Amino acid sequence: MSGLSNVERVGCANILNLLPEVDLRSLCDTVTNKMIVVEDITEAKDTILVFTKNAEELLKRKKVHRDLIFKYLAKEGVVMSPTSEKHQLVKKALELWSSRKAVVDVKVQPETDDTRPDSTNVKAEVGVDAQALGQQFCRWFFQLLNSQNLSLGQQPENWGPQHFWPNVRLRLLTRTGSEQIEEFEGAEMVNLRLLAMASEERLFFSPNLESHGLKVLVSPHGLLLVAVAGTIHRDGSCLGIFEQIFGLISSPLQDNNWKIKFVNLKIRGQDALSGTEVVAPALSYNSTDLQLLCS
């Protein structure tokens, strides 16, 4: 997960707004070791913030020039000498954010005798319960997707490409007698292919959110991997089982909402199961398999 506090994230985003596009893209390549290709400057800023370990590291990057930090501090009402060196400006920016974070922390203290900070604010600062987040994501995703199946009589919810990163990838492996592999790239294409499963093929996905059906892993770079197994149904009949891996990255510039970076979906029909437990299928992926997707 990103090591930036909410205050630092806002400050760093404001500094990134001062960078020209060419420098933003270059900085994004540096921060991610060229692991992620971004579509536009908004995604570049998001990605830089997600992959930044701490605020000082970002401020010391070569592309974050001395003049940018000076301009930022001036806009924030912090007066510095025009001859200040970069390390002095970095120190002042960190002090500014630290003081503001202290104010925020005081404000979120509950007005009770119990002085423990509110749990949601703690999670925003020091990390999240990954397993609980994975369960929450799966409930949200499959309810949203299943609502597009009109044969179920539900009101369709707000499905669309906005839930995916622009360069999202989908790999679909289907084993129903023969094996078929499909690959799609881009938010619109991935969105339409998944939508077709529910709306045109009338598939209903029932995830197994128990511990043997759900595994969640967080990479040091802020990638959340959610792997889930479940059953697939149509018109009341069980067609087989599925295993699905989601790669999620939060978008700091969009209220830290998690968006889908990639999807690997494996579907096995009844004739390809050969005695596999169908009622509550278990994942065949282990933690090592998931860690390879993080590397």
PDB file of N, CA, C and O in Angstrom, residues 59-90:
ATOM      1  N   LEU A  59       9.731  13.539  -3.021  1.00  0.00           N
ATOM      2  CA  LEU A  59      10.250  14.905  -3.106  1.00  0.00           C
ATOM      3  C   LEU A  59      11.709  14.937  -3.555  1.00  0.00           C
ATOM      4  O   LEU A  59      12.154  15.911  -4.177  1.00  0.00           O
ATOM      5  N   LYS A  60      12.454  13.885  -3.253  1.00  0.00           N
ATOM      6  CA  LYS A  60      13.876  13.844  -3.609  1.00  0.00           C
ATOM      7  C   LYS A  60      14.136  13.344  -5.031  1.00  0.00           C
ATOM      8  O   LYS A  60      15.281  13.336  -5.479  1.00  0.00           O
ATOM      9  N   ARG A  61      13.077  12.928  -5.736  1.00  0.00           N
ATOM     10  CA  ARG A  61      13.247  12.481  -7.118  1.00  0.00           C
ATOM     11  C   ARG A  61      13.780  13.626  -7.983  1.00  0.00           C
ATOM     12  O   ARG A  61      13.409  14.790  -7.798  1.00  0.00           O
ATOM     13  N   LYS A  62      14.628  13.276  -8.949  1.00  0.00           N
ATOM     14  CA  LYS A  62      15.236  14.305  -9.801  1.00  0.00           C
ATOM     15  C   LYS A  62      14.202  15.108 -10.570  1.00  0.00           C
ATOM     16  O   LYS A  62      14.376  16.314 -10.806  1.00  0.00           O
ATOM     17  N   LYS A  63      13.127  14.433 -11.003  1.00  0.00           N
ATOM     18  CA  LYS A  63      12.102  15.133 -11.786  1.00  0.00           C
ATOM     19  C   LYS A  63      11.305  16.135 -10.950  1.00  0.00           C
ATOM     20  O   LYS A  63      10.660  17.029 -11.503  1.00  0.00           O
ATOM     21  N   VAL A  64      11.324  15.955  -9.639  1.00  0.00           N
ATOM     22  CA  VAL A  64      10.639  16.919  -8.755  1.00  0.00           C
ATOM     23  C   VAL A  64      11.655  18.016  -8.442  1.00  0.00           C
ATOM     24  O   VAL A  64      12.364  18.000  -7.433  1.00  0.00           O
ATOM     25  N   HIS A  65      11.729  18.979  -9.343  1.00  0.00           N
ATOM     26  CA  HIS A  65      12.755  20.016  -9.261  1.00  0.00           C
ATOM     27  C   HIS A  65      12.545  20.935  -8.051  1.00  0.00           C
ATOM     28  O   HIS A  65      11.421  21.080  -7.557  1.00  0.00           O
ATOM     29  N   ARG A  66      13.609  21.545  -7.634  1.00  0.00           N
ATOM     30  CA  ARG A  66      13.602  22.496  -6.523  1.00  0.00           C
ATOM     31  C   ARG A  66      12.535  23.570  -6.711  1.00  0.00           C
ATOM     32  O   ARG A  66      11.800  23.905  -5.770  1.00  0.00           O
ATOM     33  N   ASP A  67      12.438  24.118  -7.934  1.00  0.00           N
ATOM     34  CA  ASP A  67      11.499  25.208  -8.196  1.00  0.00           C
ATOM     35  C   ASP A  67      10.049  24.779  -7.978  1.00  0.00           C
ATOM     36  O   ASP A  67       9.212  25.600  -7.574  1.00  0.00           O
ATOM     37  N   LEU A  68       9.742  23.513  -8.247  1.00  0.00           N
ATOM     38  CA  LEU A  68       8.368  23.031  -8.075  1.00  0.00           C
ATOM     39  C   LEU A  68       7.973  23.046  -6.602  1.00  0.00           C
ATOM     40  O   LEU A  68       6.872  23.466  -6.241  1.00  0.00           O
ATOM     41  N   ILE A  69       8.885  22.581  -5.753  1.00  0.00           N
ATOM     42  CA  ILE A  69       8.602  22.562  -4.318  1.00  0.00           C
ATOM     43  C   ILE A  69       8.500  23.989  -3.782  1.00  0.00           C
ATOM     44  O   ILE A  69       7.642  24.298  -2.949  1.00  0.00           O
ATOM     45  N   PHE A  70       9.360  24.871  -4.299  1.00  0.00           N
ATOM     46  CA  PHE A  70       9.321  26.281  -3.893  1.00  0.00           C
ATOM     47  C   PHE A  70       7.954  26.898  -4.249  1.00  0.00           C
ATOM     48  O   PHE A  70       7.337  27.582  -3.431  1.00  0.00           O
ATOM     49  N   LYS A  71       7.477  26.649  -5.485  1.00  0.00           N
ATOM     50  CA  LYS A  71       6.179  27.177  -5.926  1.00  0.00           C
ATOM     51  C   LYS A  71       5.044  26.615  -5.073  1.00  0.00           C
ATOM     52  O   LYS A  71       4.111  27.334  -4.696  1.00  0.00           O
ATOM     53  N   TYR A  72       5.127  25.323  -4.783  1.00  0.00           N
ATOM     54  CA  TYR A  72       4.080  24.696  -3.965  1.00  0.00           C
ATOM     55  C   TYR A  72       4.013  25.345  -2.585  1.00  0.00           C
ATOM     56  O   TYR A  72       2.930  25.704  -2.103  1.00  0.00           O
ATOM     57  N   LEU A  73       5.169  25.496  -1.944  1.00  0.00           N
ATOM     58  CA  LEU A  73       5.198  26.089  -0.609  1.00  0.00           C
ATOM     59  C   LEU A  73       4.675  27.522  -0.633  1.00  0.00           C
ATOM     60  O   LEU A  73       3.953  27.946   0.277  1.00  0.00           O
ATOM     61  N   ALA A  74       5.020  28.261  -1.683  1.00  0.00           N
ATOM     62  CA  ALA A  74       4.543  29.642  -1.803  1.00  0.00           C
ATOM     63  C   ALA A  74       3.016  29.674  -1.881  1.00  0.00           C
ATOM     64  O   ALA A  74       2.362  30.514  -1.246  1.00  0.00           O
ATOM     65  N   LYS A  75       2.436  28.736  -2.660  1.00  0.00           N
ATOM     66  CA  LYS A  75       0.973  28.674  -2.776  1.00  0.00           C
ATOM     67  C   LYS A  75       0.317  28.323  -1.445  1.00  0.00           C
ATOM     68  O   LYS A  75      -0.821  28.711  -1.176  1.00  0.00           O
ATOM     69  N   GLU A  76       1.052  27.578  -0.619  1.00  0.00           N
ATOM     70  CA  GLU A  76       0.521  27.178   0.688  1.00  0.00           C
ATOM     71  C   GLU A  76       0.781  28.236   1.756  1.00  0.00           C
ATOM     72  O   GLU A  76       0.470  28.032   2.930  1.00  0.00           O
ATOM     73  N   GLY A  77       1.384  29.363   1.345  1.00  0.00           N
ATOM     74  CA  GLY A  77       1.632  30.458   2.279  1.00  0.00           C
ATOM     75  C   GLY A  77       2.886  30.302   3.108  1.00  0.00           C
ATOM     76  O   GLY A  77       3.062  30.997   4.114  1.00  0.00           O
ATOM     77  N   VAL A  78       3.771  29.367   2.683  1.00  0.00           N
ATOM     78  CA  VAL A  78       5.031  29.173   3.405  1.00  0.00           C
ATOM     79  C   VAL A  78       6.116  29.999   2.709  1.00  0.00           C
ATOM     80  O   VAL A  78       6.451  29.748   1.549  1.00  0.00           O
ATOM     81  N   VAL A  79       6.648  31.000   3.411  1.00  0.00           N
ATOM     82  CA  VAL A  79       7.652  31.893   2.827  1.00  0.00           C
ATOM     83  C   VAL A  79       9.043  31.297   3.012  1.00  0.00           C
ATOM     84  O   VAL A  79       9.469  30.997   4.130  1.00  0.00           O
ATOM     85  N   MET A  80       9.739  31.103   1.913  1.00  0.00           N
ATOM     86  CA  MET A  80      11.108  30.581   1.946  1.00  0.00           C
ATOM     87  C   MET A  80      12.011  31.521   1.156  1.00  0.00           C
ATOM     88  O   MET A  80      11.561  32.212   0.233  1.00  0.00           O
ATOM     89  N   SER A  81      13.267  31.538   1.508  1.00  0.00           N
ATOM     90  CA  SER A  81      14.226  32.362   0.770  1.00  0.00           C
ATOM     91  C   SER A  81      14.372  31.828  -0.654  1.00  0.00           C
ATOM     92  O   SER A  81      14.429  30.617  -0.866  1.00  0.00           O
ATOM     93  N   PRO A  82      14.411  32.732  -1.649  1.00  0.00           N
ATOM     94  CA  PRO A  82      14.587  32.294  -3.041  1.00  0.00           C
ATOM     95  C   PRO A  82      15.880  31.525  -3.273  1.00  0.00           C
ATOM     96  O   PRO A  82      16.012  30.802  -4.261  1.00  0.00           O
ATOM     97  N   THR A  83      16.826  31.656  -2.352  1.00  0.00           N
ATOM     98  CA  THR A  83      18.108  30.950  -2.507  1.00  0.00           C
ATOM     99  C   THR A  83      18.125  29.616  -1.755  1.00  0.00           C
ATOM    100  O   THR A  83      19.167  28.954  -1.689  1.00  0.00           O
ATOM    101  N   SER A  84      16.969  29.220  -1.175  1.00  0.00           N
ATOM    102  CA  SER A  84      16.911  27.955  -0.425  1.00  0.00           C
ATOM    103  C   SER A  84      17.290  26.784  -1.319  1.00  0.00           C
ATOM    104  O   SER A  84      16.882  26.712  -2.485  1.00  0.00           O
ATOM    105  N   GLU A  85      18.050  25.852  -0.754  1.00  0.00           N
ATOM    106  CA  GLU A  85      18.418  24.658  -1.496  1.00  0.00           C
ATOM    107  C   GLU A  85      17.289  23.627  -1.422  1.00  0.00           C
ATOM    108  O   GLU A  85      16.412  23.708  -0.552  1.00  0.00           O
ATOM    109  N   LYS A  86      17.354  22.670  -2.329  1.00  0.00           N
ATOM    110  CA  LYS A  86      16.258  21.710  -2.434  1.00  0.00           C
ATOM    111  C   LYS A  86      16.038  20.958  -1.127  1.00  0.00           C
ATOM    112  O   LYS A  86      14.887  20.757  -0.699  1.00  0.00           O
ATOM    113  N   HIS A  87      17.120  20.528  -0.464  1.00  0.00           N
ATOM    114  CA  HIS A  87      16.947  19.732   0.755  1.00  0.00           C
ATOM    115  C   HIS A  87      16.245  20.536   1.846  1.00  0.00           C
ATOM    116  O   HIS A  87      15.507  19.979   2.673  1.00  0.00           O
ATOM    117  N   GLN A  88      16.428  21.867   1.841  1.00  0.00           N
ATOM    118  CA  GLN A  88      15.747  22.714   2.815  1.00  0.00           C
ATOM    119  C   GLN A  88      14.246  22.802   2.501  1.00  0.00           C
ATOM    120  O   GLN A  88      13.409  22.800   3.400  1.00  0.00           O
ATOM    121  N   LEU A  89      13.938  22.879   1.208  1.00  0.00           N
ATOM    122  CA  LEU A  89      12.536  22.933   0.781  1.00  0.00           C
ATOM    123  C   LEU A  89      11.825  21.615   1.063  1.00  0.00           C
ATOM    124  O   LEU A  89      10.658  21.604   1.486  1.00  0.00           O
ATOM    125  N   VAL A  90      12.533  20.512   0.830  1.00  0.00           N
ATOM    126  CA  VAL A  90      11.960  19.192   1.123  1.00  0.00           C
ATOM    127  C   VAL A  90      11.630  19.089   2.613  1.00  0.00           C
ATOM    128  O   VAL A  90      10.538  18.644   3.003  1.00  0.00           O
TER     129      VAL A  90
END
